[in-house]
Short mmCIF file of C-alpha atoms in Angstrom, two decimals:
data_model
loop_
_atom_site.label_atom_id
_atom_site.label_comp_id
_atom_site.label_asym_id
_atom_site.label_seq_id
_atom_site.Cartn_x
_atom_site.Cartn_y
_atom_site.Cartn_z
CA MET X 138 -9.16 -10.01 4.26
CA THR X 139 -6.13 -8.71 6.38
CA GLU X 140 -5.86 -7.67 10.40
CA ARG X 141 -5.68 -4.33 11.39
CA ILE X 142 -2.41 -3.43 13.24
CA ALA X 143 -1.20 -0.36 15.46
CA PRO X 144 0.94 1.62 13.11
CA VAL X 145 4.90 1.58 14.27
CA PHE X 146 5.06 4.58 15.13
CA VAL X 147 3.42 3.76 18.28
CA GLN X 148 5.45 -0.08 18.42
CA ARG X 149 8.02 -1.02 20.17
CA LEU X 150 9.33 -2.66 17.58
CA ARG X 151 12.88 -4.10 17.51
CA PHE X 152 13.69 -2.96 13.64
CA CYS X 153 17.05 -3.50 15.14
CA SER X 154 18.83 -6.78 14.71
CA ALA X 155 22.75 -7.14 13.54
CA ALA X 156 21.68 -7.26 9.72
CA LEU X 157 19.64 -4.04 9.96
CA LEU X 158 22.15 -2.23 12.06
CA MET X 159 22.45 0.19 9.44
CA VAL X 160 18.71 1.74 9.01
CA CYS X 161 18.91 1.59 13.44
CA SER X 162 21.55 2.93 15.05
CA GLY X 163 19.81 3.80 17.79
CA ALA X 164 18.76 7.28 16.00
CA PRO X 165 15.86 8.00 18.02
CA GLY X 166 13.77 8.24 15.13
CA LEU X 167 12.22 10.34 12.31
CA ALA X 168 11.37 13.63 15.00
CA ALA X 169 14.88 14.35 15.76
CA ALA X 170 15.60 13.49 11.47
CA GLN X 171 13.70 16.40 11.12
CA THR X 172 15.83 18.56 12.52
CA ALA X 173 18.54 18.51 9.88
CA GLN X 174 19.16 21.82 8.00
CA THR X 175 16.75 22.32 5.32
CA VAL X 176 17.51 21.20 1.34
CA PRO X 177 16.17 24.07 -1.28
CA GLY X 178 13.43 22.12 -2.81
CA LEU X 179 12.20 20.14 0.16
CA ALA X 180 9.45 21.80 2.62
CA MET X 181 9.75 20.90 6.20
CA PRO X 182 7.75 18.36 7.56
CA GLU X 183 4.04 18.22 8.76
CA PRO X 184 2.95 16.90 11.95
CA LEU X 185 1.42 13.30 11.39
CA PRO X 186 -2.25 12.76 12.39
CA ASP X 187 -2.76 10.39 14.79
CA SER X 188 -3.93 7.65 12.44
CA SER X 189 -3.89 5.01 10.34
CA SER X 190 -5.59 6.41 6.91
CA ALA X 191 -4.54 6.02 3.64
CA ALA X 192 -4.02 10.25 4.05
CA ALA X 193 -2.31 10.04 7.03
CA VAL X 194 0.26 6.96 5.42
CA ALA X 195 0.83 9.46 2.79
CA LEU X 196 1.62 11.95 4.76
CA ALA X 197 4.44 10.22 7.04
CA MET X 198 6.60 8.77 3.92
CA ARG X 199 6.49 13.06 2.38
CA ASN X 200 7.46 13.82 6.16
CA ALA X 201 10.08 10.99 6.66
CA ALA X 202 11.10 11.70 2.73
CA THR X 203 11.55 15.48 2.85
CA ALA X 204 13.63 14.04 6.00
CA LEU X 205 16.31 12.28 4.59
CA GLY X 206 16.80 14.87 1.79
CA ALA X 207 17.16 17.24 4.87
CA ALA X 208 19.95 15.30 6.40
CA THR X 209 22.00 14.31 2.75
CA PRO X 210 24.67 16.38 2.15
CA ALA X 211 24.38 18.72 -0.60
CA ALA X 212 27.29 16.57 -2.44
CA ASP X 213 25.15 13.22 -2.29
CA GLN X 214 22.06 14.32 -3.11
CA PRO X 215 22.40 13.39 -6.66
CA ARG X 216 22.82 10.42 -5.78
CA LEU X 217 19.41 10.11 -3.90
CA LEU X 218 17.38 12.98 -5.75
CA PHE X 219 16.00 11.53 -8.53
CA ALA X 220 13.53 13.28 -11.45
CA PHE X 221 10.02 11.65 -11.57
CA ASP X 222 9.74 10.17 -14.77
CA ASP X 223 13.87 9.28 -14.71
CA THR X 224 13.75 5.92 -16.50
CA LEU X 225 15.64 4.55 -13.61
CA ARG X 226 12.13 4.44 -11.43
CA ALA X 227 11.24 2.19 -13.88
CA ASP X 228 14.48 -0.26 -14.07
CA TRP X 229 14.71 -2.70 -10.93
CA HIS X 230 15.92 -6.04 -10.26
CA TYR X 231 15.80 -8.22 -7.22
CA THR X 232 20.05 -10.04 -7.86
CA PRO X 233 23.01 -8.45 -7.07
CA ARG X 234 23.90 -5.75 -8.36
CA THR X 235 24.80 -1.59 -8.57
CA ARG X 236 21.39 0.08 -7.66
CA ALA X 237 20.15 3.98 -7.94
CA GLY X 238 20.18 5.79 -4.38
CA ILE X 239 22.13 5.49 -1.14
CA ALA X 240 22.49 2.36 0.41
CA LEU X 241 21.44 2.08 4.37
CA LYS X 242 24.88 0.67 5.00
CA ASP X 243 26.70 4.39 3.43
CA MET X 244 24.49 6.63 5.43
CA SER X 245 24.65 8.62 8.60
CA PRO X 246 22.64 8.35 11.89
CA ALA X 247 20.16 11.12 10.54
CA GLN X 248 20.12 9.82 7.20
CA ARG X 249 19.20 5.75 8.80
CA ALA X 250 16.83 7.42 11.23
CA ALA X 251 14.92 9.24 8.32
CA ALA X 252 14.95 6.06 6.48
CA ARG X 253 13.61 3.59 8.89
CA ALA X 254 10.11 5.86 9.28
CA LEU X 255 10.14 6.39 5.75
CA LEU X 256 10.10 2.10 5.33
CA GLU X 257 8.05 2.02 8.71
CA ALA X 258 5.28 5.04 6.98
CA PRO X 259 3.40 2.42 4.81
CA LEU X 260 4.84 -1.18 5.76
CA SER X 261 3.10 -3.09 8.16
CA ALA X 262 4.57 -4.28 11.09
CA ALA X 263 4.34 -7.92 9.46
CA GLY X 264 5.96 -6.19 5.97
CA LEU X 265 8.43 -4.69 8.53
CA ALA X 266 9.62 -7.73 9.72
CA THR X 267 9.82 -9.65 6.18
CA VAL X 268 11.78 -6.68 5.53
CA GLN X 269 14.00 -7.34 8.21
CA ASP X 270 13.82 -10.94 7.44
CA VAL X 271 15.21 -10.84 3.89
CA MET X 272 17.77 -8.04 4.49
CA ALA X 273 19.45 -10.34 7.49
CA LEU X 274 19.08 -13.89 5.12
CA GLU X 275 22.54 -11.67 3.53
CA ALA X 276 24.57 -12.73 6.30
CA VAL X 277 23.10 -16.30 6.34
CA LEU X 278 23.99 -16.57 2.87
CA ARG X 279 27.51 -14.69 3.68
CA ASP X 280 27.95 -17.66 6.18
CA LEU X 281 26.67 -20.79 3.88
CA GLU X 282 29.37 -18.76 0.90
CA ALA X 283 32.66 -18.87 3.35
CA GLY X 284 32.23 -15.30 3.71
CA SER X 285 31.17 -14.12 0.00
CA PRO X 286 32.19 -10.40 -0.15
CA LEU X 287 28.16 -9.92 -2.28
CA ARG X 288 26.55 -10.46 1.21
CA ILE X 289 25.83 -6.92 2.34
CA PRO X 290 22.46 -6.53 5.00
CA GLY X 291 23.35 -3.51 4.33
CA ASN X 292 23.25 -2.55 1.11
CA TYR X 293 19.88 -1.55 0.02
CA ALA X 294 19.17 1.39 -1.30
CA MET X 295 16.70 4.16 -1.25
CA ALA X 296 16.06 7.07 -3.87
CA ILE X 297 13.52 9.05 -4.03
CA TYR X 298 11.92 10.23 -7.57
CA GLY X 299 10.39 14.28 -7.55
CA THR X 300 10.06 15.94 -5.14
CA PRO X 301 8.03 15.49 -1.68
CA VAL X 302 5.43 17.77 -1.86
CA ALA X 303 1.81 18.30 -1.80
CA ASN X 304 1.01 19.27 -4.62
CA ALA X 305 2.85 17.30 -6.93
CA ALA X 306 3.71 13.14 -7.80
CA TRP X 307 6.81 11.61 -6.29
CA GLY X 308 8.07 7.97 -5.24
CA TRP X 309 10.46 6.25 -3.33
CA ARG X 310 11.72 2.93 -3.52
CA ILE X 311 14.35 0.71 -1.83
CA GLU X 312 15.94 -2.32 -3.24
CA GLY X 313 18.82 -4.87 -2.93
CA HIS X 314 19.34 -8.29 -3.26
CA HIS X 315 15.70 -10.29 -2.99
CA LEU X 316 13.98 -6.82 -2.70
CA SER X 317 12.45 -3.90 -4.72
CA LEU X 318 9.82 -1.95 -2.88
CA HIS X 319 7.89 1.36 -4.90
CA PHE X 320 5.90 3.88 -3.42
CA THR X 321 4.13 6.42 -6.08
CA LEU X 322 2.26 9.40 -4.30
CA ASP X 323 0.03 12.46 -6.27
CA ARG X 324 -1.08 15.24 -4.21
CA ASP X 325 -0.52 13.42 -1.25
CA GLN X 326 -2.67 10.02 -2.12
CA VAL X 327 -0.52 7.13 -2.34
CA VAL X 328 -1.53 5.79 -6.27
CA SER X 329 0.49 2.89 -6.37
CA THR X 330 2.21 0.45 -3.75
CA LEU X 331 3.74 -1.79 -6.95
CA PRO X 332 5.86 -3.74 -8.06
CA GLN X 333 6.44 -5.31 -4.12
CA PHE X 334 8.96 -8.23 -4.86
CA ILE X 335 10.18 -10.37 -1.97
CA GLY X 336 12.22 -12.66 -2.61
CA ALA X 337 13.62 -15.52 0.30
CA ASN X 338 17.53 -17.61 -0.11
CA PRO X 339 17.19 -19.62 1.48
CA ALA X 340 13.55 -20.02 2.41
CA LEU X 341 13.90 -22.23 5.28
CA VAL X 342 16.52 -20.87 7.92
CA PRO X 343 18.94 -24.25 8.29
CA LYS X 344 21.11 -22.67 11.39
CA ALA X 345 21.59 -19.32 13.72
CA VAL X 346 24.22 -17.33 12.61
CA ALA X 347 25.52 -13.68 13.79
CA GLY X 348 23.17 -10.63 12.02
CA GLY X 349 20.04 -13.84 10.96
CA PRO X 350 17.36 -14.86 11.15
CA LYS X 351 16.67 -17.53 13.64
CA ALA X 352 16.50 -21.17 13.04
CA GLN X 353 13.74 -22.37 11.32
CA THR X 354 12.50 -18.70 10.25
CA ARG X 355 10.48 -18.97 6.32
CA PRO X 356 10.07 -15.29 5.60
CA LEU X 357 7.23 -15.98 2.57
CA GLY X 358 6.23 -19.81 4.50
CA ALA X 359 3.08 -18.46 4.94
CA PRO X 360 1.03 -18.25 1.63
CA GLU X 361 3.08 -20.22 0.28
CA ASP X 362 1.54 -22.75 3.14
CA ALA X 363 -1.79 -21.41 2.50
CA ALA X 364 -1.73 -21.97 -1.09
CA ARG X 365 -0.73 -25.71 -1.12
CA ALA X 366 -3.70 -25.58 1.26
CA LEU X 367 -5.67 -24.42 -1.46
CA LEU X 368 -4.30 -26.89 -4.11
CA ALA X 369 -5.34 -29.64 -1.45
CA SER X 370 -8.42 -28.88 -1.29
CA PHE X 371 -9.31 -29.53 -5.10
CA ASP X 372 -11.42 -32.09 -6.19
CA ALA X 373 -9.63 -34.63 -9.48
CA ALA X 374 -11.47 -32.52 -11.59
CA GLN X 375 -9.96 -28.93 -9.75
CA ARG X 376 -7.48 -29.54 -9.71
CA ALA X 377 -6.94 -30.96 -13.47
CA GLN X 378 -7.49 -27.52 -14.58
CA ALA X 379 -5.36 -25.97 -11.53
CA VAL X 380 -1.66 -27.64 -12.12
CA LEU X 381 -0.23 -26.38 -15.55
CA SER X 382 3.06 -28.69 -15.88
CA ALA X 383 4.45 -30.93 -13.53
CA GLN X 384 8.06 -29.08 -14.33
CA THR X 385 8.52 -25.71 -12.67
CA TYR X 386 9.74 -22.68 -14.28
CA GLY X 387 12.82 -21.93 -12.60
CA ASP X 388 11.68 -18.20 -11.84
CA ILE X 389 9.16 -15.37 -11.73
CA VAL X 390 7.81 -15.77 -15.34
CA SER X 391 7.05 -12.02 -15.08
CA ARG X 392 10.97 -11.81 -14.16
CA ASN X 393 12.32 -7.56 -13.53
CA ALA X 394 9.84 -6.58 -16.54
CA LYS X 395 9.49 -2.78 -16.95
CA ARG X 396 5.77 -3.44 -17.95
CA ALA X 397 4.32 -6.33 -17.06
CA SER X 398 1.82 -8.46 -19.35
CA PRO X 399 -1.14 -11.19 -18.22
CA ARG X 400 0.15 -15.32 -18.59
CA GLU X 401 -1.27 -17.50 -20.77
CA LYS X 402 -4.83 -18.47 -20.27
CA GLY X 403 -4.71 -21.38 -17.07
CA GLY X 404 -5.44 -22.26 -14.37
CA LEU X 405 -9.09 -22.92 -11.95
CA ALA X 406 -11.52 -19.95 -11.83
CA TYR X 407 -12.42 -18.47 -9.22
CA ALA X 408 -15.75 -19.56 -10.69
CA ASP X 409 -15.54 -22.93 -10.44
CA MET X 410 -14.71 -23.19 -6.70
CA ASN X 411 -17.23 -23.51 -3.65
CA ALA X 412 -17.50 -20.77 -1.41
CA ASP X 413 -14.56 -21.94 1.06
CA GLN X 414 -12.32 -22.13 -1.79
CA ARG X 415 -12.72 -19.11 -2.83
CA GLN X 416 -12.84 -17.71 0.78
CA ALA X 417 -9.27 -19.96 0.92
CA LEU X 418 -8.28 -17.90 -2.51
CA LEU X 419 -8.74 -14.87 -1.17
CA ALA X 420 -6.97 -15.09 2.33
CA MET X 421 -4.25 -16.20 0.36
CA VAL X 422 -3.92 -12.89 -1.43
CA GLY X 423 -4.25 -10.79 1.83
CA GLN X 424 -1.57 -12.41 2.73
CA PHE X 425 1.16 -10.70 -0.58
CA ALA X 426 -1.18 -7.58 0.23
CA ALA X 427 -0.81 -7.39 4.33
CA GLN X 428 2.69 -6.19 4.15
CA VAL X 429 1.45 -2.86 3.76
CA LYS X 430 -0.93 -1.52 5.90
CA PRO X 431 -4.30 -1.70 6.46
CA ALA X 432 -5.58 0.95 4.51
CA LEU X 433 -3.15 0.25 1.46
CA ALA X 434 -3.89 -3.02 1.81
CA ALA X 435 -7.70 -2.42 1.55
CA THR X 436 -6.78 -0.33 -2.46
CA ARG X 437 -4.79 -4.00 -3.73
CA MET X 438 -7.62 -6.12 -2.38
CA GLU X 439 -10.08 -3.69 -4.19
CA ARG X 440 -8.67 -4.17 -7.46
CA VAL X 441 -8.63 -8.36 -7.27
CA ARG X 442 -12.39 -8.14 -5.71
CA ALA X 443 -12.64 -6.11 -9.34
CA SER X 444 -12.02 -8.61 -11.18
CA ALA X 445 -14.63 -11.14 -12.93
CA PRO X 446 -14.88 -14.59 -11.30
CA GLU X 447 -14.20 -15.93 -14.78
CA ALA X 448 -10.94 -14.28 -15.36
CA LEU X 449 -9.63 -14.18 -11.45
CA THR X 450 -7.69 -17.69 -11.86
CA PHE X 451 -5.06 -20.04 -9.41
CA ALA X 452 -2.42 -22.24 -11.62
CA TRP X 453 0.07 -24.51 -9.51
CA VAL X 454 3.07 -25.66 -11.08
CA GLY X 455 5.54 -28.57 -9.94
CA SER X 456 5.26 -30.72 -7.61
CA ALA X 457 2.61 -30.38 -4.49
CA GLN X 458 5.33 -32.18 -1.39
CA LYS X 459 6.53 -29.37 1.02
CA GLY X 460 10.18 -28.86 0.18
CA GLN X 461 10.21 -29.74 -3.53
CA GLY X 462 10.08 -27.14 -6.57
CA HIS X 463 6.66 -25.77 -7.19
CA TYR X 464 5.30 -22.19 -8.69
CA PHE X 465 1.83 -20.86 -8.30
CA ARG X 466 0.33 -17.47 -9.42
CA VAL X 467 -2.62 -15.84 -8.81
CA GLN X 468 -4.13 -13.44 -12.01
CA GLY X 469 -6.54 -10.95 -12.39
CA GLU X 470 -7.83 -8.29 -14.88
CA LYS X 471 -5.64 -6.20 -13.91
CA PHE X 472 -3.33 -8.14 -12.21
CA LEU X 473 -0.86 -10.49 -11.04
CA ILE X 474 0.68 -12.65 -8.26
CA GLU X 475 3.36 -15.17 -8.84
CA TYR X 476 5.41 -17.15 -6.60
CA ASP X 477 8.45 -19.33 -7.87
CA ASN X 478 10.49 -21.79 -5.58
CA SER X 479 11.54 -24.23 -8.17
CA GLY X 480 14.21 -24.95 -6.07
CA GLY X 481 12.42 -26.00 -3.24
CA ASN X 482 13.99 -23.73 -0.78
CA HIS X 483 14.77 -20.45 -2.49
CA VAL X 484 11.74 -18.02 -3.13
CA HIS X 485 10.99 -15.46 -5.86
CA SER X 486 7.57 -13.61 -5.04
CA ILE X 487 6.04 -11.16 -7.21
CA TRP X 488 3.07 -8.20 -7.07
CA ARG X 489 2.21 -6.55 -10.21
CA ASP X 490 -0.24 -4.55 -12.03
CA PHE X 491 -0.88 -4.27 -16.03
CA ASP X 492 -2.25 -0.59 -15.88
CA GLY X 493 -1.20 0.79 -12.40
CA ASP X 494 2.68 -0.59 -11.76
CA TRP X 495 3.95 2.87 -10.74
CA GLY X 496 0.62 4.83 -10.59
CA ARG X 497 1.14 4.49 -14.49
CA ASP X 498 -3.30 4.32 -14.95
CA VAL X 499 -4.23 7.05 -12.48
CA LEU X 500 -0.90 9.60 -13.95
CA ALA X 501 -2.01 8.63 -17.09
CA ASP X 502 -4.48 11.66 -17.91
CA HIS X 503 -1.65 13.89 -15.78
CA TYR X 504 0.22 13.07 -18.49
CA ARG X 505 -2.31 13.95 -21.30
CA ARG X 506 -2.89 17.27 -19.54
CA GLY X 507 0.77 17.65 -20.04
CA ARG X 508 0.58 18.31 -15.71
CA LEU X 509 3.44 15.80 -15.83
CA SER X 510 5.70 15.45 -18.62
CA ALA X 511 5.41 11.93 -20.72
CA PRO X 512 7.40 9.40 -18.97
CA LYS X 513 10.45 7.98 -20.49
CA ASN X 514 9.58 3.79 -19.51
#
């Protein structure tokens, strides 16, 4: 579903706008970060294979997380490193608040280099650009809110759960206003890239400001346009099934729940769409999946396609007119994607897996066998 994108390690992608100066700072990247002193309990990084496979992505994350731990002073490691089953791992949100981890703005150059590598490892070029825009929108909000002290582009915290080694389960996240990305690995395999929350306020950048995205940027505009086009393709009977209400919900319905659950029945089933509509639906879902590298996105799409045709549904709420409040969702047997733009210019989007967030389903047998301690959430 997603176009193959060359690894960002060999691209000259400028992930260094003023809004992301904390991440880059002209740092040379992962290679330099690997020269930092070894932290007890963290293995030295291994060379990254010249491959975009899921295994290579997993190794790249392990190397980068190891480098970040090595670059972090011993006194600060309790702020960065947590037990794999710490309850904070599933304590997430998308509003401004105090967060576990070390914020990009508080990192040293060596830490920032490793943090950049950790972001680059699982994210596609499109995903990196989206993250860049979301962080940079804080500069736009600061301008719109007359210098609000809450709006800090570098106030996005990284945290590592468990020890990043080849023979154990571990994970990491980056979180701040309108961004919460979670990755879980086990024995050098990526077992989950969810939950994935990405928001944008304003959804359409009204003007260019220092450190912000270009005017007219729409970080999450593509899936919205695709969903609206899909809605427009429905005939009257299909539309009657797809549109649940003229009144929006005010936010994503799943909010920041530790465990997502299926929403109420409703919407137009994949089974009731024609071939072009089915292709359009999967392509739109693929845009959400394409925030991560193709090998990881493919795993997500396999889970989408595994849903029974009658259980995979598309639902719309609110106005079909561009710029007006609306909400849509795609739900399958094991996953939920929500996109809320109730105010017309403020987007919240989320991808949840009912069983697999934070790798719960894949790791469940490990808990039963006692290989890991039982989760606390």
